[in-house]
């Protein structure tokens, strides 16, 4: 059986089909299909009914592919990098990496070649990223305890057309391999492991991509300490900026605070099933963290993939 990909509107139930995978064992990027959500994220440039819509998928190993609803197959993006997050803004695909070249942000233009086939152009922006130093302790039982580890995510504000980088600081524990002396190998492979203590959010740092329009200098990441009236909704699958006084924010529901980051993450953790969920609210105003209370908490046995969405009709 082929792997079927489609847009689904959770409000109306409407579907728009995308090209199927060529095999039940392969993802659009050519990687093997498997358990634990091998497709990490999918982003679209426009409504699926638009002729300008293209879609990009990111798999758990960091590979990219893209297509449009009218294409017969997916096109692999091969730049020799493993990416950690993707976003689309103003028709361009932005892809960040936090492994081999942490100072590179790759910008893709999705185009058609001379024969009308889907293709792309890539531009690499080299910019320093101020990662914090994290700490790793190897315990006698082989466990690796990690503190102050920052992972990177991207988010776009569709109103202001700005790209943001979010560094999320976490503490967690994973089981290491006593035969391997390189703790960092296990750290970066932790997404494929079951956590002893899953990541818990300790804070965020937010940066905005700024271009030197007048001086002609290179773009750079500038730290943002106040989001203004914006609210950022963050998860592994979707990152959404909304303005506190927009019509989309539940008619100005006072339970949603401006200048805050609402986050929802979930991890496989067989040793502590009840600790798998990391849901909360981070205030950019005072740095406080507040648990996010849900009407219905996902079952502890269920490894879910939380996502945020704004209701709309196609």
PDB file of C-alpha atoms in Angstrom, residues 86-203:
ATOM      1  CA  UNK A  86      11.268  24.557   8.536  1.00  0.00           C
ATOM      2  CA  UNK A  87       8.943  27.480   7.873  1.00  0.00           C
ATOM      3  CA  UNK A  88       7.545  29.186   4.777  1.00  0.00           C
ATOM      4  CA  UNK A  89       7.339  32.959   4.477  1.00  0.00           C
ATOM      5  CA  UNK A  90       6.564  35.042   1.398  1.00  0.00           C
ATOM      6  CA  UNK A  91       6.827  32.018  -0.884  1.00  0.00           C
ATOM      7  CA  UNK A  92      10.281  30.983   0.371  1.00  0.00           C
ATOM      8  CA  UNK A  93      11.147  27.892   2.389  1.00  0.00           C
ATOM      9  CA  UNK A  94      13.454  28.523   5.351  1.00  0.00           C
ATOM     10  CA  UNK A  95      15.312  25.552   6.865  1.00  0.00           C
ATOM     11  CA  UNK A  96      17.471  25.624  10.010  1.00  0.00           C
ATOM     12  CA  UNK A  97      20.058  23.129  11.177  1.00  0.00           C
ATOM     13  CA  UNK A  98      21.451  22.716  14.694  1.00  0.00           C
ATOM     14  CA  UNK A  99      24.013  19.980  14.056  1.00  0.00           C
ATOM     15  CA  UNK A 100      26.728  20.124  11.387  1.00  0.00           C
ATOM     16  CA  UNK A 101      26.524  23.824  10.555  1.00  0.00           C
ATOM     17  CA  UNK A 102      24.599  25.601  13.328  1.00  0.00           C
ATOM     18  CA  UNK A 103      25.283  29.012  11.844  1.00  0.00           C
ATOM     19  CA  UNK A 104      23.554  28.303   8.524  1.00  0.00           C
ATOM     20  CA  UNK A 105      19.978  29.184   7.611  1.00  0.00           C
ATOM     21  CA  UNK A 106      19.100  27.872   4.145  1.00  0.00           C
ATOM     22  CA  UNK A 107      16.528  29.714   2.036  1.00  0.00           C
ATOM     23  CA  UNK A 108      14.884  27.817  -0.825  1.00  0.00           C
ATOM     24  CA  UNK A 109      13.056  29.208  -3.843  1.00  0.00           C
ATOM     25  CA  UNK A 110      10.706  26.554  -5.223  1.00  0.00           C
ATOM     26  CA  UNK A 111      10.704  26.887  -9.025  1.00  0.00           C
ATOM     27  CA  UNK A 112      10.232  24.926 -12.249  1.00  0.00           C
ATOM     28  CA  UNK A 113      13.201  24.024 -14.429  1.00  0.00           C
ATOM     29  CA  UNK A 114      13.408  24.545 -18.192  1.00  0.00           C
ATOM     30  CA  UNK A 115      11.445  21.316 -18.772  1.00  0.00           C
ATOM     31  CA  UNK A 116       8.657  22.370 -16.406  1.00  0.00           C
ATOM     32  CA  UNK A 117       9.686  19.957 -13.663  1.00  0.00           C
ATOM     33  CA  UNK A 118       9.687  21.021  -9.987  1.00  0.00           C
ATOM     34  CA  UNK A 119      13.071  22.309  -8.857  1.00  0.00           C
ATOM     35  CA  UNK A 120      14.605  24.711  -6.351  1.00  0.00           C
ATOM     36  CA  UNK A 121      17.352  27.256  -5.760  1.00  0.00           C
ATOM     37  CA  UNK A 122      19.165  27.391  -2.416  1.00  0.00           C
ATOM     38  CA  UNK A 123      20.860  30.290  -0.647  1.00  0.00           C
ATOM     39  CA  UNK A 124      22.802  29.752   2.580  1.00  0.00           C
ATOM     40  CA  UNK A 125      22.829  32.588   5.114  1.00  0.00           C
ATOM     41  CA  UNK A 126      25.722  32.305   7.565  1.00  0.00           C
ATOM     42  CA  UNK A 127      24.887  33.957  10.881  1.00  0.00           C
ATOM     43  CA  UNK A 128      26.204  33.404  14.424  1.00  0.00           C
ATOM     44  CA  UNK A 129      23.686  31.706  16.700  1.00  0.00           C
ATOM     45  CA  UNK A 130      24.281  32.296  20.443  1.00  0.00           C
ATOM     46  CA  UNK A 131      23.672  28.803  21.809  1.00  0.00           C
ATOM     47  CA  UNK A 132      24.154  28.347  25.541  1.00  0.00           C
ATOM     48  CA  UNK A 133      26.623  25.815  26.929  1.00  0.00           C
ATOM     49  CA  UNK A 134      24.792  22.743  28.196  1.00  0.00           C
ATOM     50  CA  UNK A 135      25.966  20.238  30.783  1.00  0.00           C
ATOM     51  CA  UNK A 136      26.063  16.435  30.515  1.00  0.00           C
ATOM     52  CA  UNK A 137      26.624  13.991  33.375  1.00  0.00           C
ATOM     53  CA  UNK A 138      27.082  10.253  32.824  1.00  0.00           C
ATOM     54  CA  UNK A 139      25.809   8.269  35.809  1.00  0.00           C
ATOM     55  CA  UNK A 140      26.933   4.828  37.000  1.00  0.00           C
ATOM     56  CA  UNK A 141      23.819   3.248  35.493  1.00  0.00           C
ATOM     57  CA  UNK A 142      24.721   4.627  32.045  1.00  0.00           C
ATOM     58  CA  UNK A 143      22.131   7.393  32.080  1.00  0.00           C
ATOM     59  CA  UNK A 144      22.989  10.787  30.623  1.00  0.00           C
ATOM     60  CA  UNK A 145      21.571  13.760  32.532  1.00  0.00           C
ATOM     61  CA  UNK A 146      21.456  16.951  30.483  1.00  0.00           C
ATOM     62  CA  UNK A 147      20.735  20.476  31.707  1.00  0.00           C
ATOM     63  CA  UNK A 148      20.362  23.799  29.889  1.00  0.00           C
ATOM     64  CA  UNK A 149      20.132  22.157  26.475  1.00  0.00           C
ATOM     65  CA  UNK A 150      18.672  24.443  23.811  1.00  0.00           C
ATOM     66  CA  UNK A 151      16.879  23.209  20.721  1.00  0.00           C
ATOM     67  CA  UNK A 152      16.018  25.466  17.810  1.00  0.00           C
ATOM     68  CA  UNK A 153      12.679  26.179  16.158  1.00  0.00           C
ATOM     69  CA  UNK A 154      11.481  28.668  13.562  1.00  0.00           C
ATOM     70  CA  UNK A 155       8.257  30.693  13.489  1.00  0.00           C
ATOM     71  CA  UNK A 156       6.843  33.288  11.106  1.00  0.00           C
ATOM     72  CA  UNK A 157       4.581  36.231  11.812  1.00  0.00           C
ATOM     73  CA  UNK A 158       2.355  36.312   8.735  1.00  0.00           C
ATOM     74  CA  UNK A 159       1.109  39.802   9.648  1.00  0.00           C
ATOM     75  CA  UNK A 160       4.486  41.545   9.883  1.00  0.00           C
ATOM     76  CA  UNK A 161       6.247  39.062   7.522  1.00  0.00           C
ATOM     77  CA  UNK A 162       9.057  38.457  10.008  1.00  0.00           C
ATOM     78  CA  UNK A 163      10.997  35.266  10.693  1.00  0.00           C
ATOM     79  CA  UNK A 164      11.856  34.305  14.259  1.00  0.00           C
ATOM     80  CA  UNK A 165      14.175  31.734  15.781  1.00  0.00           C
ATOM     81  CA  UNK A 166      13.195  30.303  19.155  1.00  0.00           C
ATOM     82  CA  UNK A 167      15.711  28.583  21.430  1.00  0.00           C
ATOM     83  CA  UNK A 168      13.949  26.427  24.002  1.00  0.00           C
ATOM     84  CA  UNK A 169      15.964  25.482  27.083  1.00  0.00           C
ATOM     85  CA  UNK A 170      15.252  22.050  28.612  1.00  0.00           C
ATOM     86  CA  UNK A 171      16.554  19.510  31.131  1.00  0.00           C
ATOM     87  CA  UNK A 172      16.206  15.774  30.466  1.00  0.00           C
ATOM     88  CA  UNK A 173      17.739  12.301  30.973  1.00  0.00           C
ATOM     89  CA  UNK A 174      18.285   9.540  28.417  1.00  0.00           C
ATOM     90  CA  UNK A 175      19.937   6.139  28.543  1.00  0.00           C
ATOM     91  CA  UNK A 176      23.442   6.218  27.064  1.00  0.00           C
ATOM     92  CA  UNK A 177      25.657   3.489  25.676  1.00  0.00           C
ATOM     93  CA  UNK A 178      28.499   2.461  27.974  1.00  0.00           C
ATOM     94  CA  UNK A 179      30.581   1.340  24.968  1.00  0.00           C
ATOM     95  CA  UNK A 180      30.607   4.814  23.427  1.00  0.00           C
ATOM     96  CA  UNK A 181      32.557   7.647  24.999  1.00  0.00           C
ATOM     97  CA  UNK A 182      30.921  10.408  22.953  1.00  0.00           C
ATOM     98  CA  UNK A 183      27.980  11.627  25.016  1.00  0.00           C
ATOM     99  CA  UNK A 184      26.963  14.117  22.311  1.00  0.00           C
ATOM    100  CA  UNK A 185      26.202  11.288  19.887  1.00  0.00           C
ATOM    101  CA  UNK A 186      23.522  10.046  22.278  1.00  0.00           C
ATOM    102  CA  UNK A 187      22.305  13.564  22.885  1.00  0.00           C
ATOM    103  CA  UNK A 188      21.611  14.226  19.214  1.00  0.00           C
ATOM    104  CA  UNK A 189      20.158  10.743  18.738  1.00  0.00           C
ATOM    105  CA  UNK A 190      17.845  11.201  21.740  1.00  0.00           C
ATOM    106  CA  UNK A 191      14.782  11.698  19.522  1.00  0.00           C
ATOM    107  CA  UNK A 192      14.895   7.986  18.682  1.00  0.00           C
ATOM    108  CA  UNK A 193      15.243   6.884  22.310  1.00  0.00           C
ATOM    109  CA  UNK A 194      12.892   6.517  25.223  1.00  0.00           C
ATOM    110  CA  UNK A 195      13.595   9.128  27.858  1.00  0.00           C
ATOM    111  CA  UNK A 196      14.247   8.323  31.487  1.00  0.00           C
ATOM    112  CA  UNK A 197      13.113  11.849  32.308  1.00  0.00           C
ATOM    113  CA  UNK A 198      11.640  13.599  29.250  1.00  0.00           C
ATOM    114  CA  UNK A 199      12.545  17.220  28.427  1.00  0.00           C
ATOM    115  CA  UNK A 200      11.000  19.849  30.646  1.00  0.00           C
ATOM    116  CA  UNK A 201      10.943  23.441  29.472  1.00  0.00           C
ATOM    117  CA  UNK A 202      12.960  25.854  31.626  1.00  0.00           C
ATOM    118  CA  UNK A 203      12.831  28.952  29.448  1.00  0.00           C
TER     119      UNK A 203
END
